[in-house]
């Protein structure tokens, strides 16, 4: 027997449960089935520390670990850090028999799932079954662990041939790997052969996924619907059905499928995230904000934790409030944002992430949404003052939040210039938020009218029609009161008019007021240089 697959009496087991009584009960049960090398942990942190120091063969993890990380989040963390060896058997246990809890546990694909209370015979049978599968398909799981797709395909073929009881598992994994390698046509043929012998929901799902990749959307929809008739709780089939509908432009149907999937499996991060993205693109901010709020809570202790969810939630709240035409939603925005910030503050402060700057950006966006444009603008620029000279060095999350704030503020040109710094592989939710904000009807209408007026002002100025140019810039600033470029253009025209009209007091006062709007704001280098020159010119004219 390979050293990677120890004999039963050599198995090292890690038991993770917050209750000492369960530890005592399981110790007796484990001794009775021949396992004596047992290590105990009462929390996810303690379990992770043990795994960093030692290697285990069996992981018995309770889903509910009390405050902090739950069993699902611990398992995701152990897998990400590759602390579960290829031969390792994972058994998840839970005392909660609700559908949401069961599906959440099964979504992680543990080797076995047990409901409390369970008998010694049940445990023994499930453990033996899981160990047998890992031992018989050890080379397959080793290739999967290494990410060696070529060997994995060979081992799937070998496993399906040599171990008929695992044939469906091996064939479906083979199809998934072929799809990953952009060989969807081979996956389609393989699954059709499998289904010719016997209908199977996993094969139906894999076939639907292969058809989706091949652009055969009607066929994909047909197979995925058949899959759901066989197994109505197969949530991943809803996901690919939604993707197929999206590919056909049936966005309403896609959102409905994702909502159904999330209702069935509310603990699924990737399904909730996809629902948020689709809802945002459809402009359904009511659904998007609720889903994003649940994502913040769902991921706060997991490897999926990201400030992008909080940033997207705040932006969605803002878009919802702006499009509702209801002053209540604008007035309530500060309270909702403060509550959301408090949910993540304790887990983000002290990490490598610059939480203080992020929080300041979020608060700036609230002030802008409430109409406190000058206050919000100062907060936004000050949060970024360390990167104004080199915005390419700004952390991606802060860059995204800044771009959102700038579009909301009406600093359209500056926002466009920064958006080019976002990498192509940046967080999809972040880029979706930015795109939705750019194309939101209230933002777009304001931007289009502002740009039209600003361009008319520039043309009038170049033609020497200063009074007309001033009128256009005034109106442009009415549309986008915090736009730095339009303010600088207006100052430039006023300086020309002051020079021609021998220090007209009205122009003088208006110029001074406009200059004061930019005073104390740490502008970017190009804006700051132009502002400094215009301010100095105004000072000279006054003397």
Coordinates of C-alpha atoms in Angstrom, one line a residue:
X1 CA 0.0 0.0 0.0
X2 CA 1.3 3.5 -0.9
X3 CA 2.6 5.6 2.0
X4 CA 0.0 8.2 0.9
X5 CA -2.8 5.8 1.9
X6 CA -2.2 4.5 5.4
X7 CA -3.8 1.4 6.8
X8 CA -6.8 1.8 9.1
X9 CA -4.9 1.4 12.3
X10 CA -2.5 4.1 11.2
X11 CA -5.1 6.7 10.3
X12 CA -4.6 10.1 11.9
X13 CA -8.0 11.8 12.5
X14 CA -8.7 15.4 13.2
X15 CA -12.0 16.0 15.0
X16 CA -13.3 19.6 14.8
X17 CA -16.4 20.4 17.0
X18 CA -17.0 23.1 19.6
X19 CA -18.7 20.8 22.0
X20 CA -16.6 18.7 24.4
X21 CA -19.4 16.2 24.8
X22 CA -19.2 15.3 21.1
X23 CA -15.4 14.9 21.4
X24 CA -15.9 12.4 24.3
X25 CA -18.7 10.5 22.5
X26 CA -16.6 10.3 19.2
X27 CA -13.5 9.2 21.0
X28 CA -15.2 6.1 22.2
X29 CA -16.8 5.5 18.8
X30 CA -13.4 6.0 17.0
X31 CA -11.6 3.6 19.3
X32 CA -14.3 1.0 18.7
X33 CA -13.7 1.2 14.9
X34 CA -9.9 1.0 15.3
X35 CA -8.8 4.6 15.1
X36 CA -6.8 5.8 18.1
X37 CA -4.6 8.5 16.7
X38 CA -7.1 11.3 17.3
X39 CA -6.5 15.1 17.5
X40 CA -9.1 17.5 18.7
X41 CA -10.0 21.1 17.8
X42 CA -12.8 23.3 19.2
X43 CA -12.6 26.0 16.6
X44 CA -11.6 26.7 13.0
X45 CA -8.5 28.6 14.0
X46 CA -7.3 25.8 16.3
X47 CA -7.9 23.2 13.5
X48 CA -6.0 25.3 11.0
X49 CA -3.0 25.6 13.3
X50 CA -3.0 21.8 13.9
X51 CA -3.1 21.2 10.1
X52 CA -0.2 23.6 9.5
X53 CA 1.9 21.5 12.0
X54 CA 0.8 18.0 11.1
X55 CA -0.8 15.9 8.4
X56 CA -4.2 14.1 8.8
X57 CA -5.9 11.3 6.9
X58 CA -9.5 11.8 8.1
X59 CA -11.2 15.1 8.8
X60 CA -14.4 15.0 10.9
X61 CA -15.8 18.5 10.8
X62 CA -19.0 19.8 12.4
X63 CA -20.7 22.5 10.2
X64 CA -21.6 24.6 13.2
X65 CA -18.5 25.8 15.1
X66 CA -20.2 28.6 17.0
X67 CA -19.0 32.2 16.6
X68 CA -16.5 32.9 13.8
X69 CA -15.8 30.5 11.0
X70 CA -18.2 27.6 10.4
X71 CA -17.2 24.1 9.1
X72 CA -17.8 25.1 5.5
X73 CA -15.5 28.1 5.8
X74 CA -12.9 26.0 7.5
X75 CA -13.0 23.4 4.8
X76 CA -12.7 26.0 2.1
X77 CA -9.6 27.5 3.9
X78 CA -7.9 24.1 4.3
X79 CA -8.4 23.3 0.7
X80 CA -7.1 26.7 -0.5
X81 CA -4.0 26.2 1.6
X82 CA -3.7 22.6 0.4
X83 CA -3.7 21.2 3.9
X84 CA -5.9 18.2 3.0
X85 CA -3.8 15.5 1.3
X86 CA -5.1 13.7 -1.9
X87 CA -5.9 10.6 0.1
X88 CA -7.6 12.5 2.9
X89 CA -11.2 11.8 3.7
X90 CA -13.5 14.7 4.7
X91 CA -16.6 14.0 6.6
X92 CA -18.9 16.9 7.5
X93 CA -21.5 16.4 10.3
X94 CA -24.4 18.6 11.3
X95 CA -27.3 18.7 13.7
X96 CA -29.3 21.0 11.4
X97 CA -31.4 19.0 9.0
X98 CA -32.7 22.0 7.0
X99 CA -32.5 21.9 3.3
X100 CA -30.3 25.0 3.1
X101 CA -27.8 23.5 5.6
X102 CA -27.6 20.1 3.9
X103 CA -27.2 21.7 0.4
X104 CA -24.6 24.1 1.7
X105 CA -22.6 21.1 3.1
X106 CA -23.0 19.0 0.0
X107 CA -22.0 21.9 -2.3
X108 CA -18.4 21.6 -0.9
X109 CA -18.4 17.9 -2.1
X110 CA -17.2 16.3 1.1
X111 CA -16.5 12.6 0.9
X112 CA -19.3 11.9 3.3
X113 CA -22.0 13.9 5.1
X114 CA -23.6 12.7 8.4
X115 CA -26.6 14.0 10.3
X116 CA -26.4 14.1 14.1
X117 CA -27.1 11.9 15.9
X118 CA -25.6 8.9 14.1
X119 CA -24.8 5.4 15.2
X120 CA -21.4 3.7 15.3
X121 CA -22.4 1.4 12.5
X122 CA -23.5 4.4 10.3
X123 CA -20.2 6.1 10.9
X124 CA -18.2 3.0 10.3
X125 CA -20.0 2.2 7.0
X126 CA -19.6 5.8 5.7
X127 CA -16.0 6.0 6.7
X128 CA -15.1 2.6 5.1
X129 CA -17.0 3.6 1.9
X130 CA -15.1 6.9 1.7
X131 CA -11.7 5.3 2.4
X132 CA -12.3 2.6 -0.2
X133 CA -13.1 5.2 -2.9
X134 CA -10.0 7.3 -2.1
X135 CA -7.7 4.2 -2.1
X136 CA -9.1 2.8 -5.3
X137 CA -8.9 6.1 -7.1
X138 CA -5.8 7.5 -5.3
X139 CA -3.9 8.3 -8.5
X140 CA -6.9 10.2 -9.8
X141 CA -7.1 12.3 -6.7
X142 CA -3.3 12.9 -6.7
X143 CA -3.5 14.2 -10.3
X144 CA -6.5 16.4 -9.3
X145 CA -4.5 17.8 -6.3
X146 CA -1.5 18.6 -8.5
X147 CA -3.6 20.2 -11.2
X148 CA -2.2 17.7 -13.7
X149 CA -5.1 17.6 -16.2
X150 CA -3.4 15.3 -18.7
X151 CA -2.9 12.6 -16.1
X152 CA -6.3 13.3 -14.6
X153 CA -8.0 12.4 -17.9
X154 CA -6.0 9.2 -18.1
X155 CA -6.9 8.3 -14.5
X156 CA -10.6 9.0 -15.1
X157 CA -10.5 6.6 -18.0
X158 CA -8.7 4.0 -16.0
X159 CA -10.9 4.4 -12.9
X160 CA -14.1 4.1 -15.0
X161 CA -12.9 0.9 -16.6
X162 CA -11.3 -0.8 -13.6
X163 CA -13.8 0.3 -10.9
X164 CA -17.4 0.2 -12.4
X165 CA -19.0 1.4 -9.2
X166 CA -17.2 4.7 -9.6
X167 CA -17.7 4.9 -13.4
X168 CA -20.3 7.7 -13.3
X169 CA -18.1 9.8 -11.0
X170 CA -15.0 9.3 -13.2
X171 CA -16.8 10.0 -16.5
X172 CA -18.4 13.2 -15.2
X173 CA -15.1 14.4 -13.8
X174 CA -13.5 13.5 -17.1
X175 CA -16.1 15.7 -18.9
X176 CA -15.6 18.6 -16.5
X177 CA -11.8 18.4 -17.2
X178 CA -12.4 18.3 -20.9
X179 CA -14.6 21.4 -20.7
X180 CA -11.9 23.1 -18.6
X181 CA -9.4 22.3 -21.4
X182 CA -11.7 23.8 -24.0
X183 CA -12.5 20.4 -25.4
X184 CA -16.2 20.7 -25.0
X185 CA -17.1 18.6 -28.1
X186 CA -15.3 15.6 -26.6
X187 CA -17.1 16.2 -23.3
X188 CA -20.5 16.3 -25.2
X189 CA -19.8 13.0 -26.9
X190 CA -18.7 11.3 -23.7
X191 CA -21.8 12.4 -21.8
X192 CA -24.1 11.4 -24.6
X193 CA -22.6 7.9 -24.5
X194 CA -23.1 7.8 -20.8
X195 CA -26.7 8.9 -21.0
X196 CA -27.5 6.4 -23.8
X197 CA -27.0 3.7 -21.1
X198 CA -28.9 5.3 -18.3
X199 CA -30.3 8.8 -17.5
X200 CA -28.2 10.6 -14.8
X201 CA -28.6 14.1 -13.5
X202 CA -24.8 14.7 -13.1
X203 CA -24.3 13.6 -16.7
X204 CA -27.2 15.8 -17.9
X205 CA -25.6 18.8 -16.1
X206 CA -22.2 18.1 -17.6
X207 CA -23.8 17.7 -21.1
X208 CA -25.6 21.0 -20.7
X209 CA -22.4 22.7 -19.6
X210 CA -20.6 21.3 -22.7
X211 CA -23.4 22.5 -25.0
X212 CA -23.2 25.9 -23.4
X213 CA -19.5 26.1 -24.2
X214 CA -20.2 25.0 -27.8
X215 CA -22.8 27.8 -28.2
X216 CA -25.6 25.2 -28.5
X217 CA -27.8 27.1 -26.1
X218 CA -31.2 25.5 -27.0
X219 CA -29.6 22.1 -26.5
X220 CA -28.0 23.2 -23.2
X221 CA -31.3 24.5 -21.9
X222 CA -33.0 21.2 -22.8
X223 CA -30.5 19.1 -21.0
X224 CA -30.3 21.3 -17.9
X225 CA -34.1 21.4 -17.6
X226 CA -34.1 17.6 -17.9
X227 CA -31.5 17.5 -15.1
X228 CA -33.7 19.6 -12.9
X229 CA -36.7 17.4 -13.5
X230 CA -34.5 14.5 -12.3
X231 CA -33.0 16.3 -9.4
X232 CA -34.8 19.6 -8.6
X233 CA -32.3 20.6 -5.9
X234 CA -29.3 20.5 -8.2
X235 CA -28.4 24.1 -7.8
X236 CA -25.5 24.2 -10.2
X237 CA -27.9 23.2 -13.0
X238 CA -29.9 26.4 -12.3
X239 CA -26.6 28.4 -12.6
X240 CA -25.8 27.0 -16.1
X241 CA -29.4 27.3 -17.2
X242 CA -29.2 31.0 -16.2
X243 CA -26.0 31.4 -18.2
X244 CA -27.7 29.8 -21.2
X245 CA -30.6 32.2 -20.9
X246 CA -28.2 35.2 -20.6
X247 CA -26.4 34.1 -23.8
X248 CA -29.8 34.2 -25.6
X249 CA -30.6 37.7 -24.2
X250 CA -33.3 36.3 -21.9
X251 CA -32.1 38.3 -18.9
X252 CA -35.4 38.1 -17.0
X253 CA -35.4 34.3 -17.2
X254 CA -31.8 34.2 -16.1
X255 CA -32.4 36.2 -13.0
X256 CA -35.4 34.1 -12.1
X257 CA -33.3 30.9 -12.3
X258 CA -30.6 32.4 -10.2
X259 CA -33.1 33.6 -7.6
X260 CA -34.5 30.1 -7.4
X261 CA -31.0 28.7 -7.0
X262 CA -30.2 31.1 -4.2
X263 CA -33.5 30.4 -2.5
X264 CA -32.7 26.7 -2.5
X265 CA -29.0 27.2 -1.4
X266 CA -28.7 30.5 0.4
X267 CA -25.2 29.7 1.7
X268 CA -23.8 29.5 -1.9
X269 CA -21.4 32.4 -2.4
X270 CA -20.9 32.0 -6.1
X271 CA -24.6 31.8 -6.9
X272 CA -25.4 34.8 -4.7
X273 CA -22.6 36.7 -6.3
X274 CA -23.8 35.9 -9.9
X275 CA -27.3 36.9 -8.9
X276 CA -26.0 40.2 -7.7
X277 CA -24.1 40.8 -11.0
X278 CA -27.1 39.9 -13.2
X279 CA -29.5 42.0 -11.1
X280 CA -27.1 45.0 -11.3
X281 CA -26.8 44.7 -15.1
X282 CA -30.6 44.6 -15.3
X283 CA -31.0 47.7 -13.1
X284 CA -32.8 45.7 -10.5
X285 CA -31.2 47.5 -7.6
X286 CA -33.7 46.3 -5.0
X287 CA -32.7 42.6 -5.5
X288 CA -29.0 43.4 -5.9
X289 CA -28.8 45.4 -2.6
X290 CA -30.4 42.6 -0.6
X291 CA -28.2 39.9 -2.2
X292 CA -25.1 41.9 -1.6
X293 CA -26.0 42.5 2.0
X294 CA -26.4 38.8 2.6
X295 CA -23.0 38.2 0.8
X296 CA -21.3 40.6 3.3
X297 CA -22.6 38.5 6.2
X298 CA -22.0 35.2 4.4
X299 CA -18.4 35.8 3.6
X300 CA -17.2 37.9 6.6
X301 CA -15.3 34.9 8.1
X302 CA -14.4 33.1 4.9
X303 CA -11.7 33.1 2.2
X304 CA -14.3 34.8 0.0
X305 CA -14.3 37.9 2.2
X306 CA -13.6 41.0 0.1
X307 CA -14.4 44.7 0.4
X308 CA -15.8 44.5 -3.2
X309 CA -19.1 43.2 -1.7
X310 CA -19.3 46.2 0.6
X311 CA -18.3 48.6 -2.1
X312 CA -20.8 47.1 -4.5
X313 CA -23.5 47.2 -1.8
X314 CA -23.0 50.9 -1.1
X315 CA -23.0 51.7 -4.8
X316 CA -26.2 49.7 -5.3
X317 CA -27.8 51.4 -2.3
X318 CA -26.9 54.8 -3.9
X319 CA -28.3 53.8 -7.3
X320 CA -31.4 52.5 -5.7
X321 CA -31.9 55.7 -3.8
X322 CA -31.2 58.0 -6.8
X323 CA -33.6 56.1 -9.0
X324 CA -36.4 55.8 -6.4
X325 CA -37.2 59.5 -6.4
X326 CA -37.9 59.0 -2.7
X327 CA -36.1 61.3 -0.3
X328 CA -36.5 58.7 2.5
X329 CA -34.0 56.3 0.8
X330 CA -31.4 59.1 0.4
X331 CA -31.9 60.2 4.0
X332 CA -31.6 56.6 5.2
X333 CA -28.4 55.9 3.2
X334 CA -26.0 57.0 5.9
X335 CA -27.5 54.6 8.5
X336 CA -27.4 51.7 6.1
X337 CA -23.8 52.3 5.0
X338 CA -22.7 52.7 8.7
X339 CA -24.3 49.4 9.5
X340 CA -22.7 47.7 6.6
X341 CA -19.2 49.1 7.5
X342 CA -19.6 47.9 11.0
X343 CA -20.2 44.3 9.8
X344 CA -16.7 44.2 8.2
X345 CA -14.7 46.6 10.4
X346 CA -13.6 44.0 12.9
X347 CA -12.3 41.5 10.3
X348 CA -10.7 44.1 8.0
X349 CA -9.0 46.4 10.4
X350 CA -5.4 45.2 11.0
X351 CA -5.2 43.2 7.8
X352 CA -3.1 44.3 4.8
X353 CA -6.1 46.0 3.3
X354 CA -6.2 49.8 3.9
X355 CA -9.5 49.8 5.6
X356 CA -9.4 53.5 6.9
X357 CA -9.0 54.8 3.3
X358 CA -11.7 52.5 2.1
X359 CA -14.1 53.6 4.8
X360 CA -13.3 57.3 4.0
X361 CA -14.1 56.6 0.3
X362 CA -17.4 54.9 1.3
X363 CA -18.4 57.9 3.5
X364 CA -17.5 60.3 0.7
X365 CA -19.8 58.5 -1.6
X366 CA -22.6 58.8 1.0
X367 CA -22.1 62.5 1.3
X368 CA -22.2 62.9 -2.5
X369 CA -25.4 60.9 -2.8
X370 CA -27.0 63.1 -0.1
X371 CA -26.1 66.3 -2.1
X372 CA -23.1 67.3 0.1
X373 CA -20.9 67.5 -3.0
X374 CA -18.1 69.7 -1.7
X375 CA -17.8 67.8 1.5
X376 CA -17.9 64.5 -0.4
X377 CA -15.4 65.7 -2.9
X378 CA -12.9 66.7 -0.2
X379 CA -13.2 63.4 1.5
X380 CA -12.8 61.5 -1.8
X381 CA -9.6 63.3 -2.8
X382 CA -8.1 63.2 0.7
X383 CA -8.6 59.5 0.9
X384 CA -6.5 59.3 -2.3
X385 CA -3.9 61.9 -1.6
X386 CA -1.1 59.3 -1.2
X387 CA -1.7 58.2 -4.8
X388 CA -2.7 61.3 -6.7
X389 CA 0.8 61.6 -8.2
X390 CA 0.9 57.9 -9.1
X391 CA -2.6 56.5 -9.3
X392 CA -1.2 53.4 -11.0
X393 CA 0.1 52.4 -7.5
X394 CA -3.4 52.6 -5.9
X395 CA -4.6 49.3 -4.5
X396 CA -7.2 47.9 -7.0
X397 CA -10.1 47.9 -4.5
X398 CA -9.5 51.6 -3.6
X399 CA -9.1 52.4 -7.3
X400 CA -12.5 50.9 -8.0
X401 CA -14.2 52.7 -5.2
X402 CA -12.6 56.0 -6.3
X403 CA -13.8 55.5 -9.9
X404 CA -17.3 54.9 -8.6
X405 CA -17.2 58.0 -6.4
X406 CA -15.9 60.1 -9.3
X407 CA -18.7 59.1 -11.6
X408 CA -21.2 59.7 -8.8
X409 CA -19.6 63.1 -8.2
X410 CA -19.6 64.1 -11.8
X411 CA -15.8 64.0 -12.3
X412 CA -16.4 62.1 -15.5
X413 CA -13.1 62.8 -17.3
X414 CA -11.0 61.9 -14.3
X415 CA -13.0 58.7 -13.7
X416 CA -12.5 57.7 -17.4
X417 CA -8.7 58.2 -17.1
X418 CA -8.5 56.0 -14.0
X419 CA -10.6 53.3 -15.3
X420 CA -7.9 52.5 -17.8
X421 CA -5.7 51.5 -14.9
X422 CA -8.0 48.6 -13.9
X423 CA -6.6 45.3 -15.1
X424 CA -8.6 43.0 -17.4
X425 CA -8.8 40.3 -14.7
X426 CA -10.1 42.7 -12.0
X427 CA -13.0 41.5 -9.9
X428 CA -16.0 41.0 -12.1
X429 CA -18.4 42.5 -9.5
X430 CA -16.3 45.6 -9.3
X431 CA -16.2 46.1 -13.1
X432 CA -19.9 45.3 -13.3
X433 CA -20.6 48.1 -10.7
X434 CA -18.6 50.6 -12.6
X435 CA -20.2 49.7 -16.0
X436 CA -23.7 49.9 -14.4
X437 CA -22.9 53.2 -12.8
X438 CA -21.6 54.6 -16.1
X439 CA -24.8 53.5 -18.0
X440 CA -27.3 54.2 -15.2
X441 CA -30.0 56.4 -16.7
X442 CA -29.7 59.2 -14.1
X443 CA -25.9 59.3 -14.3
X444 CA -25.9 59.0 -18.1
X445 CA -28.4 61.7 -18.7
X446 CA -26.5 64.1 -16.4
X447 CA -23.2 63.2 -18.1
X448 CA -24.4 63.6 -21.6
X449 CA -25.9 67.0 -20.9
X450 CA -22.8 68.1 -19.0
X451 CA -20.5 67.1 -21.8
X452 CA -22.6 68.8 -24.4
X453 CA -22.5 72.1 -22.4
X454 CA -18.8 71.9 -21.6
X455 CA -17.9 71.3 -25.2
X456 CA -20.1 74.2 -26.3
X457 CA -18.3 76.3 -23.7
X458 CA -14.9 75.3 -25.0
X459 CA -15.9 76.1 -28.6
X460 CA -17.4 79.5 -27.7
X461 CA -14.2 80.3 -25.7
X462 CA -12.0 79.4 -28.7
X463 CA -14.2 81.6 -30.9
X464 CA -13.7 84.5 -28.5
X465 CA -17.4 84.5 -27.5
X466 CA -16.7 84.8 -23.7
X467 CA -20.1 85.7 -22.4
X468 CA -21.6 82.7 -24.3
X469 CA -18.8 80.4 -23.1
X470 CA -19.4 81.5 -19.5
X471 CA -23.1 80.7 -19.8
X472 CA -22.3 77.2 -21.1
X473 CA -19.8 76.5 -18.3
X474 CA -22.3 77.8 -15.7
X475 CA -24.9 75.5 -17.0
X476 CA -22.4 72.6 -17.2
X477 CA -21.6 73.1 -13.5
X478 CA -25.3 73.1 -12.7
X479 CA -25.4 69.7 -14.2
X480 CA -22.2 68.5 -12.5
X481 CA -21.5 71.0 -9.7
X482 CA -18.4 69.2 -8.5
X483 CA -16.6 68.8 -11.8
X484 CA -13.1 70.2 -11.5
X485 CA -12.6 70.6 -15.3
X486 CA -15.7 72.7 -15.8
X487 CA -14.9 74.8 -12.7
X488 CA -11.4 75.5 -14.1
X489 CA -12.8 76.3 -17.5
X490 CA -15.3 78.7 -15.9
X491 CA -12.4 80.4 -13.9
X492 CA -10.4 80.8 -17.1
X493 CA -13.3 82.5 -18.9
X494 CA -14.0 84.8 -15.9
X495 CA -10.4 85.9 -15.8
X496 CA -10.6 86.8 -19.5
X497 CA -13.8 88.8 -18.8
X498 CA -12.3 90.5 -15.7
X499 CA -9.3 91.6 -17.8
X500 CA -11.6 93.0 -20.6
X501 CA -14.1 94.7 -18.3
X502 CA -11.6 96.4 -16.0
X503 CA -12.3 94.2 -12.9
X504 CA -16.0 93.9 -13.1
X505 CA -17.2 93.2 -9.5
X506 CA -19.7 90.6 -10.4
X507 CA -17.2 88.6 -12.4
X508 CA -14.6 89.2 -9.6
X509 CA -17.0 87.8 -7.0
X510 CA -18.0 84.8 -9.1
X511 CA -14.4 84.0 -9.9
X512 CA -13.4 84.2 -6.2
X513 CA -16.3 81.9 -5.2
X514 CA -15.5 79.3 -7.9
X515 CA -11.8 79.3 -6.9
X516 CA -12.8 78.8 -3.3
X517 CA -14.7 75.6 -4.2
X518 CA -11.4 74.0 -5.2
X519 CA -9.4 75.4 -2.2
X520 CA -8.0 72.8 0.1
X521 CA -8.8 69.9 -2.2
X522 CA -5.7 67.8 -3.0
X523 CA -6.3 67.6 -6.8
X524 CA -4.3 65.4 -9.1
X525 CA -1.1 66.9 -10.5
X526 CA -2.5 68.2 -13.8
X527 CA -5.6 69.7 -12.2
X528 CA -3.5 71.2 -9.4
X529 CA -1.0 72.8 -11.7
X530 CA -3.8 74.5 -13.8
X531 CA -5.6 75.6 -10.6
X532 CA -2.5 77.1 -9.2
X533 CA -1.8 79.1 -12.3
X534 CA -5.4 80.4 -12.6
X535 CA -5.4 81.3 -8.9
X536 CA -2.2 83.2 -9.2
X537 CA -3.5 85.0 -12.3
X538 CA -6.6 86.1 -10.4
X539 CA -4.4 87.4 -7.5
X540 CA -2.4 89.5 -10.0
X541 CA -5.5 90.9 -11.7
X542 CA -6.9 92.0 -8.3
X543 CA -3.8 94.1 -7.8

